[in-house]
PDB file of C-alpha atoms in Angstrom:
ATOM      1  CA  MET A1016     -23.573  23.176  12.387  1.00 52.00           C
ATOM      2  CA  SER A1017     -26.401  23.766  14.834  1.00 57.00           C
ATOM      3  CA  TYR A1018     -28.262  20.863  16.404  1.00 58.00           C
ATOM      4  CA  ARG A1019     -31.930  20.683  17.347  1.00 62.00           C
ATOM      5  CA  GLN A1020     -33.197  18.285  19.990  1.00 61.00           C
ATOM      6  CA  ASN A1021     -36.653  18.361  21.618  1.00 65.00           C
ATOM      7  CA  ASP A1022     -37.365  21.712  19.925  1.00 70.00           C
ATOM      8  CA  VAL A1023     -34.230  23.253  21.489  1.00 64.00           C
ATOM      9  CA  LEU A1024     -31.670  24.690  19.076  1.00 59.00           C
ATOM     10  CA  ILE A1025     -28.086  24.229  20.255  1.00 61.00           C
ATOM     11  CA  PRO A1026     -25.811  26.608  18.335  1.00 54.00           C
ATOM     12  CA  GLU A1027     -22.301  25.605  17.391  1.00 57.00           C
ATOM     13  CA  SER A1028     -20.902  28.184  19.798  1.00 52.00           C
ATOM     14  CA  SER A1029     -22.636  26.515  22.770  1.00 58.00           C
ATOM     15  CA  TYR A1030     -21.930  23.272  24.645  1.00 57.00           C
ATOM     16  CA  ILE A1031     -23.398  19.822  24.742  1.00 64.00           C
ATOM     17  CA  ARG A1032     -22.825  17.930  27.995  1.00 67.00           C
ATOM     18  CA  PHE A1033     -23.025  14.148  28.315  1.00 68.00           C
ATOM     19  CA  ASN A1034     -22.470  12.558  31.763  1.00 78.00           C
ATOM     20  CA  ASP A1035     -21.055  15.916  32.994  1.00 76.00           C
ATOM     21  CA  VAL A1036     -18.482  15.977  30.176  1.00 72.00           C
ATOM     22  CA  GLN A1037     -18.426  18.855  27.671  1.00 65.00           C
ATOM     23  CA  LEU A1038     -18.375  17.527  24.142  1.00 63.00           C
ATOM     24  CA  LYS A1039     -16.697  19.180  21.160  1.00 64.00           C
ATOM     25  CA  LYS A1040     -18.467  16.806  18.762  1.00 67.00           C
ATOM     26  CA  TYR A1041     -21.730  14.925  19.000  1.00 67.00           C
ATOM     27  CA  TYR A1042     -22.411  11.848  16.885  1.00 72.00           C
ATOM     28  CA  PHE A1043     -25.764  10.093  16.413  1.00 75.00           C
ATOM     29  CA  ASN A1044     -25.664   6.664  14.750  1.00 85.00           C
ATOM     30  CA  ASP A1045     -22.037   7.299  13.743  1.00 84.00           C
ATOM     31  CA  VAL A1046     -23.017  10.531  11.951  1.00 80.00           C
ATOM     32  CA  LEU A1047     -21.587  13.866  13.100  1.00 67.00           C
ATOM     33  CA  VAL A1048     -24.661  15.999  13.920  1.00 66.00           C
ATOM     34  CA  TRP A1049     -23.073  18.822  15.947  1.00 64.00           C
ATOM     35  CA  GLN A1050     -19.560  20.274  16.328  1.00 63.00           C
ATOM     36  CA  ARG A1051     -18.476  23.120  18.590  1.00 59.00           C
ATOM     37  CA  GLN A1052     -16.961  26.063  16.790  1.00 64.00           C
ATOM     38  CA  GLN A1053     -15.800  29.487  17.833  1.00 76.00           C
ATOM     39  CA  LYS A1054     -16.552  32.531  15.693  1.00 82.00           C
ATOM     40  CA  VAL A1055     -13.478  34.690  15.061  1.00 89.00           C
ATOM     41  CA  TYR A1056     -14.955  37.092  12.483  1.00 91.00           C
ATOM     42  CA  PRO A1057     -17.430  38.702  12.608  1.00 91.00           C
ATOM     43  CA  GLY A1058     -16.815  39.340  16.236  1.00 87.00           C
ATOM     44  CA  ILE A1059     -13.220  40.405  16.694  1.00 91.00           C
ATOM     45  CA  PRO A1060     -12.454  43.984  15.686  1.00 93.00           C
ATOM     46  CA  VAL A1061      -9.830  45.363  13.347  1.00 95.00           C
ATOM     47  CA  ALA A1062      -6.979  45.929  15.806  1.00 95.00           C
ATOM     48  CA  LYS A1063      -4.682  47.710  13.383  1.00 95.00           C
ATOM     49  CA  THR A1064      -4.220  48.577   9.736  1.00 95.00           C
ATOM     50  CA  GLN A1065      -0.814  49.126   8.293  1.00 95.00           C
ATOM     51  CA  ASN A1066      -0.320  51.024   5.053  1.00 94.00           C
ATOM     52  CA  LEU A1067       3.103  49.885   3.900  1.00 93.00           C
ATOM     53  CA  GLY A1068       3.019  51.321   0.372  1.00 89.00           C
ATOM     54  CA  TYR A1069       1.777  54.492  -1.230  1.00 85.00           C
ATOM     55  CA  GLY A1070      -1.153  55.886   0.818  1.00 83.00           C
ATOM     56  CA  PRO A1071      -3.880  56.360  -1.814  1.00 87.00           C
ATOM     57  CA  TYR A1072      -3.402  52.833  -3.168  1.00 91.00           C
ATOM     58  CA  PHE A1073      -4.481  50.851  -0.104  1.00 93.00           C
ATOM     59  CA  THR A1074      -7.957  50.676   1.477  1.00 94.00           C
ATOM     60  CA  VAL A1075      -9.797  48.630   4.102  1.00 96.00           C
ATOM     61  CA  THR A1076     -13.587  48.562   4.293  1.00 95.00           C
ATOM     62  CA  ASN A1077     -15.281  46.790   7.194  1.00 95.00           C
ATOM     63  CA  ASN A1078     -19.001  46.864   7.877  1.00 94.00           C
ATOM     64  CA  GLY A1079     -18.765  44.429  10.820  1.00 89.00           C
ATOM     65  CA  SER A1080     -19.796  41.328   8.883  1.00 91.00           C
ATOM     66  CA  ASP A1081     -17.719  41.692   5.720  1.00 95.00           C
ATOM     67  CA  ILE A1082     -14.170  43.001   5.370  1.00 97.00           C
ATOM     68  CA  LYS A1083     -12.357  43.919   2.159  1.00 97.00           C
ATOM     69  CA  VAL A1084      -8.640  44.672   1.972  1.00 96.00           C
ATOM     70  CA  ASP A1085      -7.617  46.173  -1.372  1.00 95.00           C
ATOM     71  CA  ALA A1086      -4.313  47.331  -2.797  1.00 93.00           C
ATOM     72  CA  PHE A1087      -4.253  48.749  -6.296  1.00 90.00           C
ATOM     73  CA  GLY A1088      -1.241  49.614  -8.370  1.00 81.00           C
ATOM     74  CA  GLY A1089      -0.999  53.166  -9.534  1.00 78.00           C
ATOM     75  CA  THR A1090       2.184  55.078 -10.169  1.00 81.00           C
ATOM     76  CA  GLU A1091       3.470  53.533  -6.947  1.00 87.00           C
ATOM     77  CA  ARG A1092       3.071  50.210  -5.135  1.00 88.00           C
ATOM     78  CA  GLY A1093      -0.078  49.585  -3.056  1.00 90.00           C
ATOM     79  CA  TRP A1094       0.689  47.426  -0.034  1.00 94.00           C
ATOM     80  CA  GLY A1095      -0.924  46.995   3.362  1.00 95.00           C
ATOM     81  CA  ARG A1096      -2.567  44.738   5.887  1.00 97.00           C
ATOM     82  CA  ALA A1097      -5.559  44.591   8.167  1.00 97.00           C
ATOM     83  CA  ILE A1098      -4.910  42.883  11.502  1.00 97.00           C
ATOM     84  CA  LEU A1099      -7.972  41.476  13.288  1.00 96.00           C
ATOM     85  CA  GLY A1100      -7.942  40.339  16.877  1.00 94.00           C
ATOM     86  CA  PRO A1101      -6.801  39.234  19.274  1.00 94.00           C
ATOM     87  CA  PHE A1102      -8.492  35.873  19.654  1.00 92.00           C
ATOM     88  CA  SER A1103      -7.658  32.686  21.537  1.00 88.00           C
ATOM     89  CA  SER A1104      -7.312  29.388  19.724  1.00 88.00           C
ATOM     90  CA  ILE A1105      -6.828  27.373  22.928  1.00 84.00           C
ATOM     91  CA  GLY A1106      -8.826  24.171  22.635  1.00 80.00           C
ATOM     92  CA  TYR A1107      -9.080  24.420  18.841  1.00 85.00           C
ATOM     93  CA  SER A1108      -6.774  22.995  16.191  1.00 88.00           C
ATOM     94  CA  LYS A1109      -8.462  23.959  12.934  1.00 90.00           C
ATOM     95  CA  LEU A1110      -9.826  27.036  11.219  1.00 93.00           C
ATOM     96  CA  TYR A1111     -12.090  27.673   8.215  1.00 93.00           C
ATOM     97  CA  PHE A1112     -13.594  30.610   6.348  1.00 95.00           C
ATOM     98  CA  SER A1113     -17.266  30.690   5.438  1.00 91.00           C
ATOM     99  CA  ALA A1114     -16.320  32.750   2.400  1.00 95.00           C
ATOM    100  CA  LEU A1115     -12.930  34.267   1.672  1.00 97.00           C
ATOM    101  CA  ARG A1116     -12.082  35.411  -1.814  1.00 97.00           C
ATOM    102  CA  ALA A1117      -8.507  36.292  -2.778  1.00 97.00           C
ATOM    103  CA  TYR A1118      -7.793  37.646  -6.239  1.00 94.00           C
ATOM    104  CA  ILE A1119      -5.006  39.410  -8.093  1.00 92.00           C
ATOM    105  CA  THR A1120      -5.192  41.141 -11.482  1.00 89.00           C
ATOM    106  CA  ASN A1121      -1.659  42.543 -11.472  1.00 85.00           C
ATOM    107  CA  ALA A1122       1.918  41.326 -11.949  1.00 86.00           C
ATOM    108  CA  PHE A1123       4.384  41.563  -9.064  1.00 88.00           C
ATOM    109  CA  SER A1124       1.526  41.238  -6.548  1.00 92.00           C
ATOM    110  CA  LYS A1125       0.762  39.099  -3.500  1.00 94.00           C
ATOM    111  CA  VAL A1126      -2.124  38.105  -1.236  1.00 96.00           C
ATOM    112  CA  SER A1127      -1.780  36.289   2.080  1.00 97.00           C
ATOM    113  CA  VAL A1128      -3.781  35.327   5.148  1.00 98.00           C
ATOM    114  CA  SER A1129      -1.770  34.497   8.245  1.00 97.00           C
ATOM    115  CA  LEU A1130      -1.945  33.943  11.965  1.00 96.00           C
ATOM    116  CA  GLY A1131       0.440  36.256  13.737  1.00 95.00           C
ATOM    117  CA  ASP A1132       0.979  39.110  16.196  1.00 94.00           C
ATOM    118  CA  ILE A1133      -0.211  42.709  16.415  1.00 94.00           C
ATOM    119  CA  ASN A1134       2.859  43.948  14.521  1.00 94.00           C
ATOM    120  CA  GLY A1135       2.098  41.855  11.438  1.00 94.00           C
ATOM    121  CA  ASN A1136       4.732  39.193  12.108  1.00 94.00           C
ATOM    122  CA  TRP A1137       3.263  35.947  10.964  1.00 92.00           C
ATOM    123  CA  VAL A1138       3.462  32.683  12.900  1.00 92.00           C
ATOM    124  CA  GLN A1139       1.697  30.601  10.258  1.00 94.00           C
ATOM    125  CA  ARG A1140       0.692  31.425   6.716  1.00 96.00           C
ATOM    126  CA  LEU A1141      -2.647  29.919   5.803  1.00 96.00           C
ATOM    127  CA  ILE A1142      -3.020  31.331   2.280  1.00 97.00           C
ATOM    128  CA  TYR A1143      -0.282  32.794   0.108  1.00 96.00           C
ATOM    129  CA  HIS A1144      -0.002  33.576  -3.587  1.00 95.00           C
ATOM    130  CA  ASP A1145       2.618  35.621  -5.464  1.00 93.00           C
ATOM    131  CA  THR A1146       2.029  36.339  -9.160  1.00 90.00           C
ATOM    132  CA  GLY A1147       5.672  37.104  -9.861  1.00 86.00           C
ATOM    133  CA  GLU A1148       6.101  38.503 -13.375  1.00 83.00           C
ATOM    134  CA  SER A1149       2.914  36.941 -14.732  1.00 78.00           C
ATOM    135  CA  LEU A1150      -0.057  39.280 -15.184  1.00 72.00           C
ATOM    136  CA  GLY A1151      -2.249  38.241 -12.252  1.00 66.00           C
ATOM    137  CA  GLY A1152      -5.021  35.840 -13.109  1.00 79.00           C
ATOM    138  CA  TYR A1153      -5.367  34.510  -9.542  1.00 91.00           C
ATOM    139  CA  ASP A1154      -8.935  34.242  -8.221  1.00 95.00           C
ATOM    140  CA  VAL A1155      -9.730  31.668  -5.527  1.00 96.00           C
ATOM    141  CA  THR A1156     -12.598  31.449  -3.050  1.00 97.00           C
ATOM    142  CA  PHE A1157     -12.127  29.466   0.154  1.00 97.00           C
ATOM    143  CA  GLY A1158     -15.197  28.112   1.926  1.00 93.00           C
ATOM    144  CA  SER A1159     -16.271  25.909   4.799  1.00 88.00           C
ATOM    145  CA  GLY A1160     -14.866  22.828   3.064  1.00 90.00           C
ATOM    146  CA  ASP A1161     -11.339  24.276   3.125  1.00 95.00           C
ATOM    147  CA  ILE A1162     -10.063  23.419   6.613  1.00 94.00           C
ATOM    148  CA  PHE A1163      -6.694  24.812   7.785  1.00 96.00           C
ATOM    149  CA  THR A1164      -4.737  23.155  10.622  1.00 94.00           C
ATOM    150  CA  ILE A1165      -3.325  25.494  13.230  1.00 92.00           C
ATOM    151  CA  ASN A1166       0.291  24.372  13.630  1.00 86.00           C
ATOM    152  CA  SER A1167       1.441  26.331  16.671  1.00 73.00           C
ATOM    153  CA  ALA A1168       0.491  25.743  20.289  1.00 66.00           C
ATOM    154  CA  ASN A1169       0.306  29.506  20.895  1.00 70.00           C
ATOM    155  CA  GLY A1170      -3.274  30.359  21.867  1.00 78.00           C
ATOM    156  CA  ASN A1171      -3.302  34.126  21.270  1.00 89.00           C
ATOM    157  CA  TYR A1172      -3.415  35.178  17.652  1.00 94.00           C
ATOM    158  CA  TYR A1173      -4.269  37.953  15.271  1.00 96.00           C
ATOM    159  CA  LEU A1174      -5.646  37.241  11.805  1.00 97.00           C
ATOM    160  CA  ILE A1175      -3.565  39.127   9.217  1.00 97.00           C
ATOM    161  CA  LEU A1176      -5.078  39.874   5.798  1.00 98.00           C
ATOM    162  CA  GLU A1177      -2.305  41.297   3.594  1.00 97.00           C
ATOM    163  CA  VAL A1178      -2.374  42.527  -0.023  1.00 96.00           C
ATOM    164  CA  ASP A1179       0.454  43.873  -2.152  1.00 94.00           C
ATOM    165  CA  SER A1180      -0.044  45.251  -5.664  1.00 92.00           C
ATOM    166  CA  GLY A1181       2.809  46.227  -7.910  1.00 86.00           C
ATOM    167  CA  ALA A1182       2.943  49.638  -9.559  1.00 82.00           C
ATOM    168  CA  THR A1183       1.077  49.883 -12.850  1.00 78.00           C
ATOM    169  CA  SER A1184      -0.559  52.637 -14.814  1.00 68.00           C
ATOM    170  CA  ARG A1185      -3.642  50.435 -15.337  1.00 72.00           C
ATOM    171  CA  GLY A1186      -4.891  50.495 -11.694  1.00 71.00           C
ATOM    172  CA  LEU A1187      -4.983  46.706 -11.357  1.00 80.00           C
ATOM    173  CA  ASN A1188      -5.275  45.251  -7.864  1.00 90.00           C
ATOM    174  CA  ALA A1189      -4.865  42.578  -5.209  1.00 92.00           C
ATOM    175  CA  VAL A1190      -7.872  41.960  -2.969  1.00 95.00           C
ATOM    176  CA  ILE A1191      -8.948  39.824  -0.008  1.00 96.00           C
ATOM    177  CA  GLN A1192     -12.627  39.824   0.892  1.00 97.00           C
ATOM    178  CA  MET A1193     -13.893  37.782   3.874  1.00 97.00           C
ATOM    179  CA  ASN A1194     -17.205  37.417   5.652  1.00 94.00           C
ATOM    180  CA  GLY A1195     -16.582  34.680   8.206  1.00 92.00           C
ATOM    181  CA  CYS A1196     -13.769  32.920  10.052  1.00 95.00           C
ATOM    182  CA  TYR A1197     -14.337  30.104  12.550  1.00 91.00           C
ATOM    183  CA  LEU A1198     -12.253  27.830  14.805  1.00 89.00           C
ATOM    184  CA  LEU A1199     -12.983  24.095  15.033  1.00 84.00           C
TER     185      LEU A1199
END
């Protein structure tokens, strides 16, 4: 949240200093009016995409402010990941998405969002859903009210968006679509 004082707008990516001390949070009358946050996406680039299934059944679209990772089941399995980063989480312990939608319409499919390394090895899973044998039906949107705690002290991460869609003749899919990720 930005803060305005004396007609000066202080963005959440800036600093507020009080008695030569940098604040991460600023309270006025016991009400939080400003909190420092670091933008992860948009900002960090797609470092790597990995197509782990059948080529035509995995796509990534990224216009710089919105990224969509899609795997759709055809005659073979669609499976892949987009790896964004790197970014440093040093000084931050929480993360949130301004809007991240994860949905699955296929059986034997998965979606996950993780913190990890450039090779796709995850350190911490933030979001994970596996439909198993049931026919999809998973559709969840995560917003700024969904705060995730970063468990590891490691400060250098990649954000891994992974989708996996089982083979089907109906072309059903597993999708992650995100337009903002921030550290608190």
